Amino acid sequence: MTDFDDRGSWTRRRLLAGATAFGVTGLALGAANAQERNTAPRRPQPKRNIAAANAVPPLEGPSLPPRGNYIIRNAYVMSMEKGIGDIPDGHVQVRNGEIVAVDEKVNTAGGATVIDGRGMIVLPGFVETHWHMWNSLLRGMSGEKPDYGYFRTTAQLGAQFTPDDIYQGTRLAALEAISSGITSVHNWAHNIRNPDFARADLRALKEAGIRGRFSYGPMQGHDLKQTIDLADLEKLKDDWTQYSNGQLLTLGMAWRGQGGNQPANAVPEAVWRAEFEAAQRLGLPVSVHSSGSKTAVGQIAGLDKAGMLKNVQVIHAVYATPDEISAMKAAGATISVSPTSELRIGFGLAPISAFIDADIPVGLSVDTVELVGNADMFAIMKTAQGIENGRAENEFKISARRVLELATIEGARSMGIDDKVGSLKPGKRADLIMVNTRVPNLGVFGHPAVMMVTAAQPGNVDTVMVDGRILKKGGKLTHLNADRIVQEANDANAALRKRAKWW
């Protein structure tokens, strides 16, 4: 069991042997007094007379596949776990949702279902760290000309959304995530127009069976002088058991901080303090867009001065200064970068290597398919490596394996879930993927990490397991009807455009 390098002793014949597709054989709620809860302007409570057609059904949904006892054998295993490394002809055993063995050989007795891993690379499922999943319903609808720029399109169409639109967008995003090898998502929900919208979002996540954090945020067009719906956030926390999907889903706050993509002091202090303090009372993790664009320069320093960087996940941080990077490290903050969307919208280039050099946990994110087109973690990894090597004018500034860590174990650290997922290690939950190498774009096999970062595509993901449940097998989803989900999303998009009179 060694990390692969150019002197590694694994054999191409062992990895590539076998058929193309595998075969199967045999968070404490703190109390707060009323005076504390009314120190900032509150968001007016919206009316909830939603038309029946837009009402969200109860959180029932389709049944998820059962957890099982599985042994993946004879695969190239990339554990992403120090002390285990890569196993060229490896076995992974999963029992009741937990990884119980990662080794060269495991005991096949005990009635386990054996999965043939020949021709496959097995690695942890990708951990996505910041994604506005609801606006997957707006894919391809912004960016061709200023009248249809991302922020204008999202705000104007977001105001026309119904709870069902939220459900359709998030369900489509979850479908794509699973199919692409993303097993954990951070759903940064910033169009919660009333409580029904949050429940619709959660229903989609629960039905998909994906792991993730649901970060409760504002709505599009939210009055910057009003807090988000803190009363509903607290109610959701109190009732979380019915939404957690067996602890697969956790709750957080999508905090606007001092302005997000707005100028540094766009949100009044009374508002951002009230929101942050509410998250602290409720014991919720906090995530914030900060210093992502030139209009937002200095936001990280502002959060640090206010004492509100501790354990916060900072998103983008494109314009973070050396002093701000030091402040994030000292505060125990983590970072999520979105290289494809940051390039696409013209924010600039996040200093990923500087974050890594400061030993700050960094994860990769989709951000929004409205901008980047798809949820392709392989492309995100390739973009991140290209940015860092290009900026440094150094082919070796950041290695493929290091970038792969950002998509797996480092992403898990950024989300605070590395004790559960992000690497293949006995005792962790069984979130893993199998990538088929017997395909044209991977058919001439080289360095496995390089292959995953530079050559692999979502279509190469043969098998996806989340918490021990097989959600994709042989290249096909096992529990979600992709054709129906895509058609219903298209219907919702057409109705949305008609309501909004949007081309």
Coordinates of C-alpha atoms in Angstrom, one line a residue:
M1 CA 0.0 0.0 0.0
T2 CA 1.9 3.0 -1.3
D3 CA 1.3 6.3 -2.9
F4 CA 1.7 6.0 -6.6
D5 CA 4.8 7.6 -8.1
D6 CA 6.7 7.0 -11.3
R7 CA 8.6 4.2 -9.6
G8 CA 5.4 2.4 -8.5
S9 CA 5.1 -1.3 -9.0
W10 CA 1.5 -1.5 -10.0
T11 CA 0.8 -3.2 -13.3
R12 CA -1.3 -1.8 -16.2
R13 CA -2.4 -5.3 -17.0
R14 CA -4.0 -5.8 -13.6
L15 CA -5.8 -2.5 -13.7
L16 CA -7.1 -2.8 -17.2
A17 CA -8.1 -6.5 -17.0
G18 CA -11.8 -7.3 -17.1
A19 CA -14.9 -6.1 -18.6
T20 CA -15.9 -2.5 -19.2
A21 CA -18.7 -2.4 -16.6
F22 CA -18.5 -4.1 -13.2
G23 CA -20.3 -7.4 -12.6
V24 CA -22.1 -8.3 -9.4
T25 CA -21.7 -11.8 -8.1
G26 CA -23.0 -13.6 -5.5
L27 CA -25.9 19.7 15.2
A28 CA -27.4 22.3 21.0
L29 CA -29.9 24.9 20.6
G30 CA -29.1 27.9 23.0
A31 CA -31.9 30.0 24.5
A32 CA -32.2 33.7 23.7
N33 CA -34.6 36.2 25.3
A34 CA -37.1 38.2 23.3
Q35 CA -35.1 41.4 23.7
E36 CA -32.1 39.8 22.1
R37 CA -34.1 38.5 19.2
N38 CA -35.5 41.9 18.3
T39 CA -32.3 44.0 18.3
A40 CA -32.3 44.2 14.4
P41 CA -35.0 44.9 11.9
R42 CA -36.8 41.7 11.1
R43 CA -37.8 40.5 7.7
P44 CA -41.6 41.0 7.2
Q45 CA -43.3 37.6 7.3
P46 CA -44.7 36.9 3.8
K47 CA -48.1 35.6 3.2
R48 CA -48.3 31.9 2.5
N49 CA -51.4 31.7 0.3
I50 CA -49.6 29.7 -2.3
A51 CA -51.6 28.2 -5.1
A52 CA -52.3 24.5 -4.8
A53 CA -50.3 23.9 -8.0
N54 CA -47.2 25.3 -6.3
A55 CA -47.7 23.6 -2.9
V56 CA -44.9 21.2 -1.8
P57 CA -45.9 17.7 -0.9
P58 CA -44.8 16.2 2.4
L59 CA -41.2 14.9 2.6
E60 CA -41.9 11.4 1.5
G61 CA -40.4 10.8 -1.9
P62 CA -39.1 7.6 -3.5
S63 CA -37.5 4.9 -1.4
L64 CA -33.7 4.9 -1.4
P65 CA -31.9 1.7 -2.1
P66 CA -31.0 -0.4 1.0
R67 CA -27.5 -0.3 2.4
G68 CA -25.7 -3.6 1.9
N69 CA -22.6 -5.6 2.5
Y70 CA -20.3 -5.1 -0.4
I71 CA -16.7 -6.0 -1.4
I72 CA -15.2 -4.2 -4.3
R73 CA -12.3 -6.3 -5.5
N74 CA -9.3 -6.0 -7.8
A75 CA -9.7 -2.2 -8.4
Y76 CA -7.1 0.5 -8.4
V77 CA -7.9 2.1 -5.0
M78 CA -7.0 5.8 -4.4
S79 CA -7.8 6.1 -0.7
M80 CA -6.8 9.8 -0.4
E81 CA -5.9 8.7 3.2
K82 CA -2.3 9.1 4.5
G83 CA -1.1 5.8 5.8
I84 CA -3.2 3.9 3.3
G85 CA -2.3 5.6 0.0
D86 CA -3.0 3.9 -3.3
I87 CA -3.5 0.2 -3.6
P88 CA -3.0 -0.9 -7.3
D89 CA -4.9 -4.2 -6.9
G90 CA -7.1 -3.3 -3.9
H91 CA -10.2 -4.3 -2.1
V92 CA -12.8 -2.1 -0.3
Q93 CA -15.4 -3.6 2.0
V94 CA -18.5 -1.8 3.0
R95 CA -21.0 -3.0 5.6
N96 CA -24.2 -1.1 6.7
G97 CA -23.0 2.2 5.3
E98 CA -19.5 2.0 6.8
I99 CA -16.2 1.3 5.3
V100 CA -14.8 -1.7 7.2
A101 CA -11.7 -2.5 5.2
V102 CA -9.4 -1.0 2.6
D103 CA -6.6 -3.4 1.8
E104 CA -4.9 -5.6 -0.7
K105 CA -7.1 -8.5 0.3
V106 CA -10.2 -8.8 2.5
N107 CA -12.2 -11.7 3.8
T108 CA -14.9 -12.5 1.3
A109 CA -16.8 -14.7 3.6
G110 CA -20.1 -13.6 5.2
G111 CA -22.4 -13.3 2.3
A112 CA -21.1 -10.0 0.9
T113 CA -22.0 -8.9 -2.6
V114 CA -18.8 -8.9 -4.6
I115 CA -18.3 -6.1 -7.1
D116 CA -15.7 -6.6 -9.8
G117 CA -13.4 -3.6 -9.8
R118 CA -11.1 -4.6 -12.7
G119 CA -10.6 -1.7 -15.0
M120 CA -12.0 0.7 -12.4
I121 CA -10.4 3.4 -10.2
V122 CA -12.1 3.6 -6.8
L123 CA -11.8 6.9 -4.9
P124 CA -13.8 8.9 -2.4
G125 CA -16.9 10.6 -3.7
F126 CA -16.3 14.3 -4.5
V127 CA -17.1 16.8 -1.7
E128 CA -18.7 19.9 -3.2
T129 CA -18.4 23.0 -1.0
H130 CA -20.8 25.7 -2.3
W131 CA -23.6 25.5 -4.8
H132 CA -26.7 27.5 -5.4
M133 CA -28.6 24.4 -6.5
W134 CA -32.0 26.0 -7.0
N135 CA -30.8 28.0 -10.0
S136 CA -30.0 24.9 -11.9
L137 CA -33.4 25.6 -13.4
L138 CA -31.8 28.7 -15.0
R139 CA -29.0 26.8 -16.8
G140 CA -27.8 28.6 -19.9
M141 CA -30.1 31.6 -19.4
S142 CA -27.5 34.3 -18.6
G143 CA -24.3 35.7 -20.0
E144 CA -24.7 36.4 -23.7
K145 CA -25.1 40.2 -23.3
P146 CA -25.4 42.7 -20.4
D147 CA -29.2 42.7 -20.4
Y148 CA -29.0 39.0 -19.5
G149 CA -26.1 39.1 -17.1
Y150 CA -25.9 36.6 -14.2
F151 CA -27.0 38.8 -11.3
R152 CA -29.8 40.5 -13.2
T153 CA -31.1 37.3 -14.6
T154 CA -30.9 35.5 -11.2
A155 CA -32.6 38.4 -9.4
Q156 CA -35.4 38.9 -11.9
L157 CA -36.3 35.3 -12.5
G158 CA -35.6 34.3 -8.9
A159 CA -38.4 36.7 -7.8
Q160 CA -40.8 34.7 -10.0
F161 CA -39.9 31.3 -8.5
T162 CA -42.5 29.1 -6.7
P163 CA -41.7 26.4 -4.2
D164 CA -42.1 23.8 -6.9
D165 CA -39.5 25.7 -9.1
I166 CA -37.1 25.5 -6.2
Y167 CA -37.8 21.7 -5.9
Q168 CA -37.3 21.2 -9.6
G169 CA -34.0 23.1 -9.7
T170 CA -32.5 21.4 -6.7
R171 CA -33.7 18.0 -7.7
L172 CA -32.1 18.5 -11.2
A173 CA -28.9 19.6 -9.5
A174 CA -28.9 16.6 -7.2
L175 CA -29.5 14.3 -10.1
E176 CA -26.5 15.7 -11.9
A177 CA -24.3 15.7 -8.8
I178 CA -24.8 12.0 -8.2
S179 CA -24.4 11.1 -11.8
S180 CA -21.1 13.1 -11.9
G181 CA -19.6 11.5 -8.8
I182 CA -20.4 14.3 -6.3
T183 CA -21.6 12.5 -3.1
S184 CA -21.7 15.5 -0.8
V185 CA -23.0 19.0 -1.6
H186 CA -23.3 22.4 0.1
N187 CA -26.6 23.7 -0.9
W188 CA -26.2 27.5 -0.4
A189 CA -29.9 28.4 -0.6
H190 CA -30.3 32.1 -1.4
N191 CA -33.8 32.3 -2.7
I192 CA -35.9 31.3 0.3
R193 CA -38.9 33.5 -0.3
N194 CA -41.0 31.9 2.5
P195 CA -40.8 28.7 4.6
D196 CA -42.3 26.6 1.9
F197 CA -39.3 27.3 -0.3
A198 CA -36.9 25.9 2.3
R199 CA -39.0 22.7 2.6
A200 CA -39.1 22.3 -1.1
D201 CA -35.4 22.5 -1.3
L202 CA -35.0 19.9 1.5
R203 CA -37.5 17.6 -0.1
A204 CA -35.4 17.5 -3.3
L205 CA -32.2 16.7 -1.3
K206 CA -33.9 14.0 0.7
E207 CA -35.4 12.3 -2.3
A208 CA -32.0 12.2 -4.0
G209 CA -30.3 10.5 -1.1
I210 CA -27.2 12.7 -1.4
R211 CA -25.2 13.8 1.6
G212 CA -25.0 17.6 2.2
R213 CA -25.4 20.8 4.2
F214 CA -28.5 23.0 3.6
S215 CA -27.5 26.5 4.3
Y216 CA -30.5 28.7 4.9
G217 CA -30.2 32.1 3.4
P218 CA -32.0 35.2 2.0
M219 CA -34.1 35.5 -1.1
Q220 CA -33.3 37.2 -4.3
G221 CA -34.1 40.9 -3.9
H222 CA -34.0 40.6 -0.1
D223 CA -34.0 44.0 1.6
L224 CA -30.5 44.5 2.9
K225 CA -32.0 46.3 5.9
Q226 CA -33.9 43.2 7.0
T227 CA -32.6 40.0 8.5
I228 CA -33.4 36.7 6.9
D229 CA -36.4 34.7 8.4
L230 CA -34.6 33.9 11.7
A231 CA -37.9 32.6 13.3
D232 CA -38.3 30.0 10.5
L233 CA -34.6 29.1 10.7
E234 CA -35.0 28.3 14.4
K235 CA -38.2 26.3 13.7
L236 CA -36.3 24.3 11.1
K237 CA -33.5 23.6 13.6
D238 CA -36.1 22.5 16.2
D239 CA -37.7 20.1 13.7
W240 CA -34.5 19.0 12.0
T241 CA -34.9 15.3 12.7
Q242 CA -37.6 15.0 10.0
Y243 CA -35.4 16.7 7.4
S244 CA -32.0 15.2 8.2
N245 CA -32.6 12.0 6.2
G246 CA -30.9 9.8 8.8
Q247 CA -28.2 12.4 9.4
L248 CA -27.2 12.7 5.8
L249 CA -28.3 16.3 5.8
T250 CA -27.2 19.0 8.2
L251 CA -28.3 22.6 8.6
G252 CA -26.3 25.8 8.3
M253 CA -26.6 29.5 7.6
A254 CA -25.9 31.1 4.3
W255 CA -24.8 34.4 5.8
R256 CA -24.7 37.7 3.8
G257 CA -22.0 39.1 6.1
Q258 CA -21.3 42.7 5.4
G259 CA -22.5 42.5 1.8
G260 CA -21.5 39.4 -0.1
N261 CA -20.9 40.6 -3.6
Q262 CA -22.1 44.1 -2.6
P263 CA -19.7 46.8 -1.4
A264 CA -18.2 46.1 2.0
N265 CA -20.8 47.9 4.2
A266 CA -23.9 47.2 2.1
V267 CA -25.6 45.3 4.9
P268 CA -26.2 47.4 8.1
E269 CA -24.2 46.2 11.1
A270 CA -27.3 45.6 13.2
V271 CA -28.5 43.1 10.5
W272 CA -25.4 41.1 9.9
R273 CA -24.7 40.9 13.7
A274 CA -28.2 39.7 14.4
E275 CA -27.9 37.0 11.7
F276 CA -24.5 35.8 12.9
E277 CA -25.5 35.8 16.5
A278 CA -28.6 33.8 15.7
A279 CA -26.4 31.2 14.0
Q280 CA -24.2 31.1 17.0
R281 CA -27.2 30.6 19.4
L282 CA -28.5 27.8 17.2
G283 CA -25.1 26.1 16.9
L284 CA -25.1 26.3 13.1
P285 CA -22.1 26.5 10.9
V286 CA -21.8 29.8 9.0
S287 CA -20.7 30.3 5.4
V288 CA -20.3 33.7 3.7
H289 CA -19.4 35.2 0.3
S290 CA -16.5 37.6 1.0
S291 CA -13.9 39.5 -1.0
G292 CA -15.0 37.7 -4.2
S293 CA -14.9 40.7 -6.5
K294 CA -13.3 44.2 -6.6
T295 CA -16.4 45.7 -5.2
A296 CA -16.1 43.5 -2.1
V297 CA -12.4 44.2 -1.3
G298 CA -11.8 44.5 2.4
Q299 CA -14.7 42.4 3.6
I300 CA -12.6 39.7 5.2
A301 CA -10.7 42.3 7.2
G302 CA -14.1 43.7 8.2
L303 CA -15.2 40.3 9.5
D304 CA -12.0 39.8 11.3
K305 CA -12.3 43.3 13.0
A306 CA -15.8 42.4 14.1
G307 CA -14.6 39.1 15.5
M308 CA -16.7 37.1 13.1
L309 CA -14.3 34.9 11.2
K310 CA -13.9 32.1 13.8
N311 CA -14.7 28.8 12.2
V312 CA -16.5 30.5 9.3
Q313 CA -16.4 29.2 5.7
V314 CA -15.3 32.0 3.4
I315 CA -16.4 31.7 -0.2
H316 CA -14.4 33.0 -3.1
A317 CA -11.9 35.2 -1.3
V318 CA -10.4 36.2 -4.7
Y319 CA -9.1 39.5 -3.4
A320 CA -7.9 38.2 0.0
T321 CA -4.7 40.1 1.1
P322 CA -1.8 38.4 2.8
D323 CA -3.0 39.9 6.1
E324 CA -6.5 38.6 5.5
I325 CA -5.2 35.2 4.7
S326 CA -3.3 35.2 8.0
A327 CA -6.4 36.4 9.8
M328 CA -8.4 33.5 8.3
K329 CA -5.8 31.0 9.4
A330 CA -5.7 32.4 13.0
A331 CA -9.5 32.3 13.2
G332 CA -9.8 28.7 12.1
A333 CA -11.8 29.7 9.0
T334 CA -12.0 27.5 5.9
I335 CA -12.3 28.5 2.2
S336 CA -14.4 27.4 -0.8
V337 CA -13.2 28.5 -4.2
S338 CA -15.1 28.2 -7.5
P339 CA -12.5 28.6 -10.2
T340 CA -14.7 27.9 -13.2
S341 CA -17.4 30.4 -12.1
E342 CA -14.9 33.0 -10.9
L343 CA -13.3 32.9 -14.3
R344 CA -16.6 32.8 -16.2
I345 CA -18.1 35.9 -14.4
G346 CA -14.8 37.8 -14.5
F347 CA -14.2 38.0 -10.7
G348 CA -10.5 37.0 -11.2
L349 CA -8.3 34.2 -9.8
A350 CA -8.4 33.1 -6.2
P351 CA -4.9 32.6 -4.7
I352 CA -5.4 28.9 -4.1
S353 CA -1.8 28.1 -3.5
A354 CA -1.5 31.0 -1.0
F355 CA -4.4 29.4 0.9
I356 CA -2.8 26.0 0.8
D357 CA 0.6 27.4 1.9
A358 CA -1.1 29.0 4.9
D359 CA -2.5 25.6 5.8
I360 CA -6.1 26.7 5.5
P361 CA -8.6 23.9 4.4
V362 CA -9.7 24.7 0.9
G363 CA -12.5 23.0 -1.0
L364 CA -13.7 23.3 -4.6
S365 CA -17.3 24.2 -5.6
V366 CA -19.7 24.3 -8.5
D367 CA -21.2 27.6 -7.4
T368 CA -23.9 27.8 -10.1
V369 CA -24.5 25.9 -13.4
E370 CA -26.3 29.0 -14.6
L371 CA -22.8 30.3 -15.1
V372 CA -20.6 27.3 -15.6
G373 CA -23.0 25.0 -17.4
N374 CA -22.6 21.8 -15.5
A375 CA -21.5 20.2 -12.3
D376 CA -18.2 18.7 -13.5
M377 CA -15.7 18.3 -10.6
F378 CA -13.2 16.9 -13.1
A379 CA -13.3 20.2 -15.1
I380 CA -13.2 22.2 -11.9
M381 CA -10.0 20.4 -10.8
K382 CA -8.4 20.8 -14.2
T383 CA -9.2 24.6 -14.1
A384 CA -7.8 25.0 -10.6
Q385 CA -4.5 23.3 -11.6
G386 CA -4.3 25.4 -14.8
I387 CA -4.9 28.6 -12.9
E388 CA -2.2 27.9 -10.3
N389 CA 0.4 26.6 -12.7
G390 CA -0.3 29.4 -15.2
R391 CA 0.0 32.1 -12.7
A392 CA 3.2 30.7 -11.3
E393 CA 4.6 30.0 -14.8
N394 CA 5.5 26.6 -13.3
E395 CA 4.2 23.3 -14.6
F396 CA 4.6 21.8 -11.1
K397 CA 3.3 24.5 -8.9
I398 CA 0.3 22.4 -7.8
S399 CA 0.2 18.7 -8.6
A400 CA -2.8 16.7 -9.8
R401 CA -2.9 14.7 -6.6
R402 CA -3.0 17.9 -4.5
V403 CA -5.9 19.2 -6.6
L404 CA -7.6 15.8 -6.2
E405 CA -7.3 16.3 -2.5
L406 CA -9.1 19.6 -2.7
A407 CA -12.0 17.7 -4.3
T408 CA -12.1 15.0 -1.6
I409 CA -10.4 15.1 1.8
E410 CA -9.6 18.9 1.8
G411 CA -13.2 19.7 0.7
A412 CA -14.4 17.6 3.6
R413 CA -12.2 19.6 5.9
S414 CA -13.5 22.8 4.5
M415 CA -17.0 21.6 5.4
G416 CA -16.0 20.1 8.8
I417 CA -17.0 16.6 7.8
D418 CA -13.6 15.0 7.3
D419 CA -14.2 12.7 10.2
K420 CA -17.0 11.1 8.2
V421 CA -16.1 11.3 4.5
G422 CA -13.4 12.5 2.1
S423 CA -11.2 9.5 2.2
L424 CA -11.5 5.7 2.1
K425 CA -10.7 4.7 5.6
P426 CA -12.2 2.0 7.9
G427 CA -14.7 3.7 10.2
K428 CA -15.7 6.4 7.7
R429 CA -19.0 6.4 5.9
A430 CA -19.1 4.7 2.6
D431 CA -19.2 7.6 0.1
L432 CA -17.2 6.4 -2.9
I433 CA -17.2 6.3 -6.7
M434 CA -15.8 3.9 -9.3
V435 CA -14.4 5.5 -12.5
N436 CA -14.3 3.3 -15.6
T437 CA -11.0 3.4 -17.3
R438 CA -12.0 1.2 -20.3
V439 CA -13.2 4.2 -22.3
P440 CA -11.5 6.2 -25.1
N441 CA -10.6 9.2 -23.0
L442 CA -8.9 7.0 -20.4
G443 CA -8.0 4.0 -22.5
V444 CA -4.2 4.7 -22.4
F445 CA -3.6 4.6 -18.7
G446 CA -0.9 6.8 -17.1
H447 CA -0.5 8.3 -13.6
P448 CA -3.9 7.8 -11.9
A449 CA -4.1 11.2 -10.3
V450 CA -3.2 12.9 -13.5
M451 CA -5.8 10.9 -15.3
M452 CA -8.5 11.9 -12.9
V453 CA -7.7 15.6 -13.1
T454 CA -6.8 16.0 -16.8
A455 CA -8.6 13.3 -18.7
A456 CA -11.7 11.9 -16.8
Q457 CA -15.2 13.2 -17.4
P458 CA -18.5 12.7 -15.5
G459 CA -19.6 10.2 -18.0
N460 CA -16.8 7.9 -16.9
V461 CA -18.3 7.6 -13.4
D462 CA -19.7 4.0 -13.4
T463 CA -20.8 3.6 -9.8
V464 CA -21.7 6.0 -7.0
M465 CA -22.2 4.9 -3.4
V466 CA -23.5 7.3 -0.7
D467 CA -23.6 6.1 2.9
G468 CA -23.4 2.5 1.6
R469 CA -26.3 2.9 -0.8
I470 CA -25.6 2.3 -4.5
L471 CA -27.2 5.3 -6.3
K472 CA -25.5 4.7 -9.6
K473 CA -24.5 1.3 -11.1
G474 CA -23.2 0.4 -14.5
G475 CA -23.5 4.1 -15.5
K476 CA -27.2 4.2 -14.7
L477 CA -29.0 5.8 -11.7
T478 CA -30.7 3.2 -9.5
H479 CA -33.5 5.2 -7.9
L480 CA -34.1 8.4 -9.8
N481 CA -35.9 8.6 -13.1
A482 CA -33.6 10.9 -15.0
D483 CA -35.8 11.3 -18.0
R484 CA -38.8 12.4 -15.9
I485 CA -36.8 14.8 -13.7
V486 CA -35.3 16.5 -16.8
Q487 CA -38.7 16.8 -18.5
E488 CA -40.3 18.2 -15.4
A489 CA -37.5 20.7 -15.0
N490 CA -37.9 21.8 -18.6
D491 CA -41.6 22.2 -18.1
A492 CA -41.0 24.3 -15.0
N493 CA -38.4 26.4 -16.9
A494 CA -40.9 27.1 -19.7
A495 CA -43.6 28.1 -17.3
L496 CA -41.2 30.4 -15.4
R497 CA -40.1 32.1 -18.6
K498 CA -43.7 32.6 -19.7
R499 CA -44.7 34.1 -16.3
A500 CA -41.6 36.4 -16.3
K501 CA -42.1 37.3 -20.0
W502 CA -38.4 36.3 -20.4
W503 CA -37.6 35.8 -24.1

